[in-house]
PDB file of C-alpha atoms in Angstrom:
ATOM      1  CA  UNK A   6     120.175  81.657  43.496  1.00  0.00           C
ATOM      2  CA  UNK A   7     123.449  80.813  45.108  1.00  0.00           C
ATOM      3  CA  UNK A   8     123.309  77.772  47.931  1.00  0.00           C
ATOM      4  CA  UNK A   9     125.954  77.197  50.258  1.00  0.00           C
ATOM      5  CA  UNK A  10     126.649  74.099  51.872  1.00  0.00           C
ATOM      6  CA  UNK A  11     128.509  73.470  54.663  1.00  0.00           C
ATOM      7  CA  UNK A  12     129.106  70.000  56.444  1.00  0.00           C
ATOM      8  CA  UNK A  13     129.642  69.039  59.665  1.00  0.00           C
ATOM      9  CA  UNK A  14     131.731  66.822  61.943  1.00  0.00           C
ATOM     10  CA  UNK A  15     130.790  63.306  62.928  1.00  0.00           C
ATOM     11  CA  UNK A  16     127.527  62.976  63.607  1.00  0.00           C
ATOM     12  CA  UNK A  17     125.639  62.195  66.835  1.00  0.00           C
ATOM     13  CA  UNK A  18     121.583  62.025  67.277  1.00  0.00           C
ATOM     14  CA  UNK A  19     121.895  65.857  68.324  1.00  0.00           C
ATOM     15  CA  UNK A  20     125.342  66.730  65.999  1.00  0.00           C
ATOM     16  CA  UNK A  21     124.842  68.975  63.174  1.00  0.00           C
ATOM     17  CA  UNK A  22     125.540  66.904  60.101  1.00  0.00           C
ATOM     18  CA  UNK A  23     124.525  70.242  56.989  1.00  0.00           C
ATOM     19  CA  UNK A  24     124.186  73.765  57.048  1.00  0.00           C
ATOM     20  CA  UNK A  25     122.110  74.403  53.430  1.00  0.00           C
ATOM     21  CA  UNK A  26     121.625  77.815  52.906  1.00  0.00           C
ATOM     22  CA  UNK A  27     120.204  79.239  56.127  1.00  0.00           C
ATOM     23  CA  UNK A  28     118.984  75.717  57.818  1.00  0.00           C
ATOM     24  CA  UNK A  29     121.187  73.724  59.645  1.00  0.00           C
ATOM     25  CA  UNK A  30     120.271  69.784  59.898  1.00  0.00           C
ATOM     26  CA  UNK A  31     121.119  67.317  62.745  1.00  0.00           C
ATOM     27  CA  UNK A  32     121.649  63.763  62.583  1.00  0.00           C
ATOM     28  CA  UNK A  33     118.404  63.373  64.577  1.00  0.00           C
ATOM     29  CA  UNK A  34     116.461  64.874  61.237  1.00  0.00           C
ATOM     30  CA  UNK A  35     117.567  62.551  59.338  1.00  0.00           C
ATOM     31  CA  UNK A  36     116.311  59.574  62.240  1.00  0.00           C
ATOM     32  CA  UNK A  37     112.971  61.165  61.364  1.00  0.00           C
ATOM     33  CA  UNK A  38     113.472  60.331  57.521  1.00  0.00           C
ATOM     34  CA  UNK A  39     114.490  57.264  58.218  1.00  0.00           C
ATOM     35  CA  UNK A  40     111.447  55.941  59.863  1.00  0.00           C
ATOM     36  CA  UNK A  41     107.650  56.626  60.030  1.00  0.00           C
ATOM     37  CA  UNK A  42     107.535  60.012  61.882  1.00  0.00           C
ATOM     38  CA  UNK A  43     106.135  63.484  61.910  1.00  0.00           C
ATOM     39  CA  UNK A  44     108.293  65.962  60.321  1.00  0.00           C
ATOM     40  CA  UNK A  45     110.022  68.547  62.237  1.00  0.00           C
ATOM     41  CA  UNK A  46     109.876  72.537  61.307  1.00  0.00           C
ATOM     42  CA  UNK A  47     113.663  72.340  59.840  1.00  0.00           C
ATOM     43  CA  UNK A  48     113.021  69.531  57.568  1.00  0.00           C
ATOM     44  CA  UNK A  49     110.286  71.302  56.328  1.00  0.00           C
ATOM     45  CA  UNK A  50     112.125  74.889  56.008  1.00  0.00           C
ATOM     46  CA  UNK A  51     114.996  72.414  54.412  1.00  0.00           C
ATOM     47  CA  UNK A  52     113.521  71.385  51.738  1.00  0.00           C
ATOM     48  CA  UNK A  53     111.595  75.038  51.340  1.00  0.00           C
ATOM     49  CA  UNK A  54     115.025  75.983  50.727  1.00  0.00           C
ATOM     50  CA  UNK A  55     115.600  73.452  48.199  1.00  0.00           C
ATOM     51  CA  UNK A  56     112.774  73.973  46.190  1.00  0.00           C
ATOM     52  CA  UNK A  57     113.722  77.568  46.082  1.00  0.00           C
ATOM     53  CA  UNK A  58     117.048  76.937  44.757  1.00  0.00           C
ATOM     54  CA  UNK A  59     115.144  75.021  42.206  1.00  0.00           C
ATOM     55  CA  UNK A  60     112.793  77.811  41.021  1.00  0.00           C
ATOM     56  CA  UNK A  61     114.698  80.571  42.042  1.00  0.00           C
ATOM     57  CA  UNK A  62     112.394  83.437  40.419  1.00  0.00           C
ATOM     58  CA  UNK A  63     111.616  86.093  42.776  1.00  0.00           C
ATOM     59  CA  UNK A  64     108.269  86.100  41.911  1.00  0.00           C
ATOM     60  CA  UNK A  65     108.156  82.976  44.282  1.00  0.00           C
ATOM     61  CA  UNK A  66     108.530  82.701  47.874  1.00  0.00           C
ATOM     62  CA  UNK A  67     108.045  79.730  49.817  1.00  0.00           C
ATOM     63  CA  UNK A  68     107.981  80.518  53.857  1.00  0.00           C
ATOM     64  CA  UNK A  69     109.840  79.368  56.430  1.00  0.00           C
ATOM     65  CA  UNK A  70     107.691  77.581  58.945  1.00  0.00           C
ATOM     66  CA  UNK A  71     109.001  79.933  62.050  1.00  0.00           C
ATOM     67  CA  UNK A  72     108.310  82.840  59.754  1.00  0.00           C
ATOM     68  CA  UNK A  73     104.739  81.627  58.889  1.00  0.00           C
ATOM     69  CA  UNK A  74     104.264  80.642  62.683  1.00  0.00           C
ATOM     70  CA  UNK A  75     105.062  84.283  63.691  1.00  0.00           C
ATOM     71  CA  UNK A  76     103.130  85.810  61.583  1.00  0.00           C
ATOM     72  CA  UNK A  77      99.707  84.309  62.184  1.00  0.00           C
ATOM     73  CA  UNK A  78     100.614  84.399  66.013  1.00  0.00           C
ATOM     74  CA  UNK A  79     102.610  88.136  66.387  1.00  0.00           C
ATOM     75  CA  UNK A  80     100.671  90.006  68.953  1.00  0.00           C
ATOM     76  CA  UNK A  81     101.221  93.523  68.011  1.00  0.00           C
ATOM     77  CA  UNK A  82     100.108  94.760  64.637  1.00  0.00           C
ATOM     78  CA  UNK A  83     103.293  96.913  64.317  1.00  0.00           C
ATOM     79  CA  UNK A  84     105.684  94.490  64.873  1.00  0.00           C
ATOM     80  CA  UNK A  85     104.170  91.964  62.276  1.00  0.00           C
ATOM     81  CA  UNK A  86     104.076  94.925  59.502  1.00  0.00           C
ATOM     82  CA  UNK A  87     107.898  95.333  60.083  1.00  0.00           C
ATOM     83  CA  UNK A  88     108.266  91.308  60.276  1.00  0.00           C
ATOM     84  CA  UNK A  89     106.107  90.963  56.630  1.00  0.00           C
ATOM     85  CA  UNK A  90     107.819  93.928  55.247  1.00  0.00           C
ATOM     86  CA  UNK A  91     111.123  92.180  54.001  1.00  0.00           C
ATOM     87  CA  UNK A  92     109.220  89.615  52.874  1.00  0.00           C
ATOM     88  CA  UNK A  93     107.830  92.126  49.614  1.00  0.00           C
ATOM     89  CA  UNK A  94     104.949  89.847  49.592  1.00  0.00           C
ATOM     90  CA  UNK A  95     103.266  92.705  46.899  1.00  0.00           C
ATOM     91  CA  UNK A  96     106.082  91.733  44.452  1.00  0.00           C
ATOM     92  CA  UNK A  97     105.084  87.731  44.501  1.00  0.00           C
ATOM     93  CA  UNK A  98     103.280  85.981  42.393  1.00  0.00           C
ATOM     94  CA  UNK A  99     102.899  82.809  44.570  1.00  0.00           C
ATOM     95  CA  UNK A 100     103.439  82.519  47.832  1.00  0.00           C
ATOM     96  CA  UNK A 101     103.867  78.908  50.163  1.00  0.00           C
ATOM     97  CA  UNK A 102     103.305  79.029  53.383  1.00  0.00           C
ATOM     98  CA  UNK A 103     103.448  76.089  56.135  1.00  0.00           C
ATOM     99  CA  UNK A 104     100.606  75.397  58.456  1.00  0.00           C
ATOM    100  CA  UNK A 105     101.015  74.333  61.914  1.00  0.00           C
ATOM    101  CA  UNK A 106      98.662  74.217  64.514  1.00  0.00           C
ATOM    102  CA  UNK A 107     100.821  74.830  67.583  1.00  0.00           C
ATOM    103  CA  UNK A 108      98.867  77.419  69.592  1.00  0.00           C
ATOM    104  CA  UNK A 109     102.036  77.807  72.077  1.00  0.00           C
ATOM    105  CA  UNK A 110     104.337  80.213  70.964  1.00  0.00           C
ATOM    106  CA  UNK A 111     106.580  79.992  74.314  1.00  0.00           C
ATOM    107  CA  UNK A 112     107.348  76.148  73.073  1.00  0.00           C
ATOM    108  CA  UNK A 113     108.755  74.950  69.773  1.00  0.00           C
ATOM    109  CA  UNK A 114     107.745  72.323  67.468  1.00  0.00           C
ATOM    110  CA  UNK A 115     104.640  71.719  69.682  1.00  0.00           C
ATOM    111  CA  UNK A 116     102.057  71.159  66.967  1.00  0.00           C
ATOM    112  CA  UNK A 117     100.852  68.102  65.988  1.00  0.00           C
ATOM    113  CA  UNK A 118      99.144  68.526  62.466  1.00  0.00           C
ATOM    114  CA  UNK A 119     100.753  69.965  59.116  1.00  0.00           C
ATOM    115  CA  UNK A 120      98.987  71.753  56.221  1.00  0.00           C
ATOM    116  CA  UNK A 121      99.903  74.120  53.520  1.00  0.00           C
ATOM    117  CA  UNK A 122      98.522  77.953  52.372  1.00  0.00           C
ATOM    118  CA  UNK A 123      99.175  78.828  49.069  1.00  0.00           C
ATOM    119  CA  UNK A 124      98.177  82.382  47.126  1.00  0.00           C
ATOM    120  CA  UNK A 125      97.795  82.764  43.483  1.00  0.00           C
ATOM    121  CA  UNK A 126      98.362  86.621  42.917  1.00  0.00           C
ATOM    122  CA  UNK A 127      96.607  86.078  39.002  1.00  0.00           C
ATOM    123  CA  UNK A 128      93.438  84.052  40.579  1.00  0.00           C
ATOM    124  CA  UNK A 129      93.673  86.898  43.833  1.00  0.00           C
ATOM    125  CA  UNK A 130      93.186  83.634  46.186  1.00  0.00           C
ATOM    126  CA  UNK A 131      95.065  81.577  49.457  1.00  0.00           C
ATOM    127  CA  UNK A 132      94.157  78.070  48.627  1.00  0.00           C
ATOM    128  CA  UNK A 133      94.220  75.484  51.555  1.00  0.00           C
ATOM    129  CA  UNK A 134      95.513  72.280  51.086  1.00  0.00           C
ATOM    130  CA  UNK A 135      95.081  69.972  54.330  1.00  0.00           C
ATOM    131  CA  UNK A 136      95.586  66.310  54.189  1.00  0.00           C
ATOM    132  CA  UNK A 137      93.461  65.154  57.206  1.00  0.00           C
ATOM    133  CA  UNK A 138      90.158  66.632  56.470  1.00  0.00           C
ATOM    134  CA  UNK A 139      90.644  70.101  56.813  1.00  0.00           C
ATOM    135  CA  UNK A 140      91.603  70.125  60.696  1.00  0.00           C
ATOM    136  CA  UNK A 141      93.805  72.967  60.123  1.00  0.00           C
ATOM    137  CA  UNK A 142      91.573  75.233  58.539  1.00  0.00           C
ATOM    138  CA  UNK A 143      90.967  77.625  61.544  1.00  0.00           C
ATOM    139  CA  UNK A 144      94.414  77.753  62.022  1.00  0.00           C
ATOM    140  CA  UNK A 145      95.125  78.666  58.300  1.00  0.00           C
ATOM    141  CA  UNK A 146      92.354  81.193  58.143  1.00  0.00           C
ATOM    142  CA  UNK A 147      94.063  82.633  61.155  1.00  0.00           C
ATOM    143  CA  UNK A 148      97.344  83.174  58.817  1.00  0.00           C
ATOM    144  CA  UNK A 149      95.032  83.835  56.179  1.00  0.00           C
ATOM    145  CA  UNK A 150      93.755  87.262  57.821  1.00  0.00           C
ATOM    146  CA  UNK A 151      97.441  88.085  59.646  1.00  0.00           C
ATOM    147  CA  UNK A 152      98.560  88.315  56.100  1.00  0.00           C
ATOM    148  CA  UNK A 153      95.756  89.372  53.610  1.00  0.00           C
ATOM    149  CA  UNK A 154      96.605  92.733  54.268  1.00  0.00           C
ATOM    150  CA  UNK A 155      99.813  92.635  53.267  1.00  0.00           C
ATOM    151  CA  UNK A 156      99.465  90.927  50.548  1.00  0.00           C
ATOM    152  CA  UNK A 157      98.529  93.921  47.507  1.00  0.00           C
ATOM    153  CA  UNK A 158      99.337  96.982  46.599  1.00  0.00           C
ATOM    154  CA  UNK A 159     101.155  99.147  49.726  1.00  0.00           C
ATOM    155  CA  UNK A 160      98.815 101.786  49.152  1.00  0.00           C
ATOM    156  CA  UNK A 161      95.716  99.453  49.371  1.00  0.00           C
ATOM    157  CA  UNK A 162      94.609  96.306  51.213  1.00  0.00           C
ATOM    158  CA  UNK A 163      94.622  93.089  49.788  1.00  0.00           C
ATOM    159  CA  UNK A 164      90.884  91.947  48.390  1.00  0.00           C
ATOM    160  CA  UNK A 165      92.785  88.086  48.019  1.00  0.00           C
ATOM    161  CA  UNK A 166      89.604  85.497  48.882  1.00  0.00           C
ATOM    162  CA  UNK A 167      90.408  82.167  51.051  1.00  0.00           C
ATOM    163  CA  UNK A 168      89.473  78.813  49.374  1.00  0.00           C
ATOM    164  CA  UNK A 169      89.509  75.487  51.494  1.00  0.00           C
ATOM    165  CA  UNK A 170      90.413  72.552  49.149  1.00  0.00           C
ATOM    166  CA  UNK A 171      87.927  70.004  49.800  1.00  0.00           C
ATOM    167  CA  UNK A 172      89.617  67.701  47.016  1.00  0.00           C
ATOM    168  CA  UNK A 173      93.059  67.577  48.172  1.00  0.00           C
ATOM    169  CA  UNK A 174      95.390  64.667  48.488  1.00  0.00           C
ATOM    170  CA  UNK A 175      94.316  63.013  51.796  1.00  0.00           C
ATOM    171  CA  UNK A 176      96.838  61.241  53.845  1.00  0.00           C
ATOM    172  CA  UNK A 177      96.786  57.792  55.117  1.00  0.00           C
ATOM    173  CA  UNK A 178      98.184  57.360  58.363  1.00  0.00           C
ATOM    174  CA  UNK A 179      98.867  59.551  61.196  1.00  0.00           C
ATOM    175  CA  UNK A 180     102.387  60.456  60.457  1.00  0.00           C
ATOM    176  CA  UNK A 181     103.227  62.225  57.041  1.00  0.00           C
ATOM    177  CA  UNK A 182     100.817  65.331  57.054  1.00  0.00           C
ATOM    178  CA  UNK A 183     104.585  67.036  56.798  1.00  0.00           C
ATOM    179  CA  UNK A 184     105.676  65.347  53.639  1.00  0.00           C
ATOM    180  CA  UNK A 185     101.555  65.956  51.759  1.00  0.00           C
ATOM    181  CA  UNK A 186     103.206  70.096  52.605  1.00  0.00           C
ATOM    182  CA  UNK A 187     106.416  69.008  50.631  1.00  0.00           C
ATOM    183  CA  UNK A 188     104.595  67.185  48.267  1.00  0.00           C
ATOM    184  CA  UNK A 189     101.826  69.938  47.318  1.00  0.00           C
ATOM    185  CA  UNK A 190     104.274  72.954  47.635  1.00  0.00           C
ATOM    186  CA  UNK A 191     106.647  71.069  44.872  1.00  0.00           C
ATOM    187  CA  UNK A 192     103.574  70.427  42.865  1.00  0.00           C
ATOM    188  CA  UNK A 193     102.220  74.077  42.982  1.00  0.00           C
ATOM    189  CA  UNK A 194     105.812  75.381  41.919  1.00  0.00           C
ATOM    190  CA  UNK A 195     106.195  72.864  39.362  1.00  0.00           C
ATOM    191  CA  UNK A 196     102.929  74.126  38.107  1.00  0.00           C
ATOM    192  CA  UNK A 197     103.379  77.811  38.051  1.00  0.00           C
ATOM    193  CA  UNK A 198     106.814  76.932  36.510  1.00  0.00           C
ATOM    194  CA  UNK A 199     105.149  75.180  33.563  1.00  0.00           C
ATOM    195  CA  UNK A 200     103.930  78.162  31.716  1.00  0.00           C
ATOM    196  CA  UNK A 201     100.266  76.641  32.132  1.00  0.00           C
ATOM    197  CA  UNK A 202      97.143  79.182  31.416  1.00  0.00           C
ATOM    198  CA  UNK A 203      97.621  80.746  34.702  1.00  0.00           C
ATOM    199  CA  UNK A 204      93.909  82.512  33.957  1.00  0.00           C
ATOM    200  CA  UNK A 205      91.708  79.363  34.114  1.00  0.00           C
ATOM    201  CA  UNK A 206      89.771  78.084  37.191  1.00  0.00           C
ATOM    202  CA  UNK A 207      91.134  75.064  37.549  1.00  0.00           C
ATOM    203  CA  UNK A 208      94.767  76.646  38.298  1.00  0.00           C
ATOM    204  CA  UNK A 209      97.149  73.839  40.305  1.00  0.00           C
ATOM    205  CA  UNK A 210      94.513  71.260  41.520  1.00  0.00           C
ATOM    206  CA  UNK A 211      94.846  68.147  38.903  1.00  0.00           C
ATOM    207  CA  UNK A 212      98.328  68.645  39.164  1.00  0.00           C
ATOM    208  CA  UNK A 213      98.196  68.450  42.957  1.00  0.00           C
ATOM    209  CA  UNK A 214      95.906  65.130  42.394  1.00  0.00           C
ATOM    210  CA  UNK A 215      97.919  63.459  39.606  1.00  0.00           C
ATOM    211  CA  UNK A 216     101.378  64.183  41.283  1.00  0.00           C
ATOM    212  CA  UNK A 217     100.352  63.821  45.288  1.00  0.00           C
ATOM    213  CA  UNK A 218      99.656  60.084  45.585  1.00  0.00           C
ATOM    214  CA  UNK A 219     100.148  57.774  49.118  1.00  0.00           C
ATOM    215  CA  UNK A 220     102.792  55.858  46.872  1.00  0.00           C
ATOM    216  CA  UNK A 221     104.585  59.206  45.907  1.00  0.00           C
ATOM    217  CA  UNK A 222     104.012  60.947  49.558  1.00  0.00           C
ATOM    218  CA  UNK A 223     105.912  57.581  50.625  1.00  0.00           C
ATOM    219  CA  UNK A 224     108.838  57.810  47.950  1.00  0.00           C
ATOM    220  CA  UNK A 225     108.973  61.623  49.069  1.00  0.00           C
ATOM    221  CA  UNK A 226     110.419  60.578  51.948  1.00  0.00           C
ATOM    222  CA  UNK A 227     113.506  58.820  50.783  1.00  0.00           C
ATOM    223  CA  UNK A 228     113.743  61.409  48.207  1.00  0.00           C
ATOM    224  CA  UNK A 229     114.406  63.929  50.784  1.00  0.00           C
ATOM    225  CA  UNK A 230     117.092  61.836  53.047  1.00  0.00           C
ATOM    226  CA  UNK A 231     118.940  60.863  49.534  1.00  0.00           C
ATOM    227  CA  UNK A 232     118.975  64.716  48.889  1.00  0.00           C
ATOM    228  CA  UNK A 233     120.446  65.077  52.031  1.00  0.00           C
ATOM    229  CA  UNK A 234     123.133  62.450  51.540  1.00  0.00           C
ATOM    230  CA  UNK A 235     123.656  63.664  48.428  1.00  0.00           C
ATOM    231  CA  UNK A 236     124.302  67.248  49.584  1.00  0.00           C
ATOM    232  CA  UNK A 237     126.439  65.611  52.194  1.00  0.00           C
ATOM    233  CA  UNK A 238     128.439  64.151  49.700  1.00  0.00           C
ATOM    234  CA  UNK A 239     128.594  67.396  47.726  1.00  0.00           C
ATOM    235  CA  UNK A 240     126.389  65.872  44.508  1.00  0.00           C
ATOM    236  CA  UNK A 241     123.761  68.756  44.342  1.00  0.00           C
ATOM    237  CA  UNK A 242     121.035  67.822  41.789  1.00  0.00           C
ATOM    238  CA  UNK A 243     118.391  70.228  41.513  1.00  0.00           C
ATOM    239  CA  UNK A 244     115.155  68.503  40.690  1.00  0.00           C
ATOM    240  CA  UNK A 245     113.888  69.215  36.791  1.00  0.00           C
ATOM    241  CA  UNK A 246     112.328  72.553  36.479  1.00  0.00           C
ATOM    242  CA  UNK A 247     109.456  71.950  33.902  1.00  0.00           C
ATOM    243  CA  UNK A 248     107.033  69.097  33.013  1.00  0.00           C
ATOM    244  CA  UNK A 249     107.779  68.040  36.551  1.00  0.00           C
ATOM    245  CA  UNK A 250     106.165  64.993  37.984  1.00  0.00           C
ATOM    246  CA  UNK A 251     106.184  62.377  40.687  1.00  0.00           C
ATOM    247  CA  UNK A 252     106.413  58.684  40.646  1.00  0.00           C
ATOM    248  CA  UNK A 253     103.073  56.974  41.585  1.00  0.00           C
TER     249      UNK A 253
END
C-alpha cells in the first residue's frame, strides 16, 4: 500500500502539522496526545490509516470514523447502498469499524464515548468491544443493522450474528475509551495476520485480553504521538506484522 506524507509549515494549536495518506493532523491533535484527553475522530482515522499501511491485504478494511458515523446514521436507504458500495464490504474478510455515540449528525465530534465493531467473515459475526461496560451497545447494534445487509453475497443478505463482548478490556478512567479502539483494532489485525486457526470459537479474544492492558492502553498513547513525530521527521516504521504484541 503506498502512503504519502506530506508536512506542514510551523505549527500553531489549529496549523496543520501532517497530511498521512488521506488525514490531515493539526498541532492541536497532537495537544490531545500529549495529555489525558478524549481522542478526536482524526486521530482515530490516523492511526486507522496506519494500521492499514501495516496490513495492507485487501481482505482488511478498517473504517474511517466519518464513514462508520454515516453509515449507521444515513437517512435514506439509497443513498447508504451507494455510500457502502465502494467500500466492497462482500470481498473482506475483517472489517473495523469505530463506534461513536454522537446522535447529532448536524455537529461534529459531538460524542462523548468510543467503542469498536469488528466482523469475522469465517465466524459470520460483528463482535463488540466497549471499554465502559457496554454503553455503546445500542449505538453499535444501530451500525450493526445499517450494515448487515451489505455485508454477504450481492445477490443475498447478510445472515452475520451480533455478539456483545462482555469480557473485553475495560478502561480505567474517563478519558481513553479512544485509545481501548486503537488498542483492540491493532490486536484483532495482528491476530488475523498471525495465521491462527481462524475456525475455532475463541477467534481474537485472549489476544485482545493479553495485549489490551491499562499499562499498554497508557503506552499506546505515546506510541501514537512518537509515530507522529516520527512521520514528521520522515522515519516511517511500520509496526511488526506477525507475533505482534504489546508491552504490559
Amino acid at each position: 500500500m503506498h502512503t504519502d506524507i506530506h508536512l506542514m509549515g510551523n505549527p500553531g494549536a489549529n496549523e496543520k502539522i501532517l497530511s498521512y495518506n488521506d488525514v490531515v493532523l493539526r498541532q492541536s491533535d497532537m495537544d490531545i496526545l500529549s495529555g489525558p484527553y478524549f481522542l478526536n475522530d482524526q486521530i482515530i482515522e490516523f492511526y486507522f490509516s496506519y494500521l492499514s499501511s501495516c496490513y495492507p491485504a485487501q481482505e482488511i478494511l478498517l473504517v474511517p470514523p466519518s464513514i462508520a458515523f454515516w453509515i449507521m446514521n444515513c437517512p435514506a436507504v439509497e443513498s447508504l447502498k451507494d455510500f457502502v458500495e465502494p467500500l466492497h464490504l462482500p470481498d473482506k474478510k475483517l472489517v473495523i469499524f469505530p463506534v461513536n455515540d454522537n446522535e447529532d449528525v448536524c455537529k461534529a465530534e459531538a460524542g462523548s464515548h468510543w467503542s469498536l465493531l469488528a466482523f469475522e467473515r469465517n465466524a459470520n459475526v460483528f463482535v463488540h468491544h466497549d471499554s465502559n461496560r457496554g454503553i455503546n451497545d445500542w449505538h453499535a447494534r444501530r451500525l450493526y443493522k445499517a450494515v448487515v445487509g451489505y455485508i454477504g453475497a450481492s445477490d443475498s443478505a447478510s445472515t452475520a450474528s451480533y455478539l456483545e463482548c462482555t469480557d473485553s478490556p475495560q478502561q480505567v478512567n474517563g478519558y481513553d475509551c479512544g485509545l481501548y479502539v486503537t488498542a483492540i483494532a491493532k490486536a484483532i489485525c495482528s491476530w488475523h495476520n498471525s495465521g491462527e486457526d481462524k475456525e475455532g470459537d475463541g477467534m481474537w479474544f485472549s489476544s485482545v485480553k493479553e495485549q489490551v492492558t491499562p499499562s499498554s492502553v497508557v503506552e499506546m498513547r505515546s506510541d501514537i504521538l512518537s509515530l507522529i513525530r516520527s512521520l514528521i521527521g520522515h522515519e516511517v516504521k511500520p509496526a511488526p506484522l506477525q507475533n505482534e504484541g504489546m508491552k504490559d
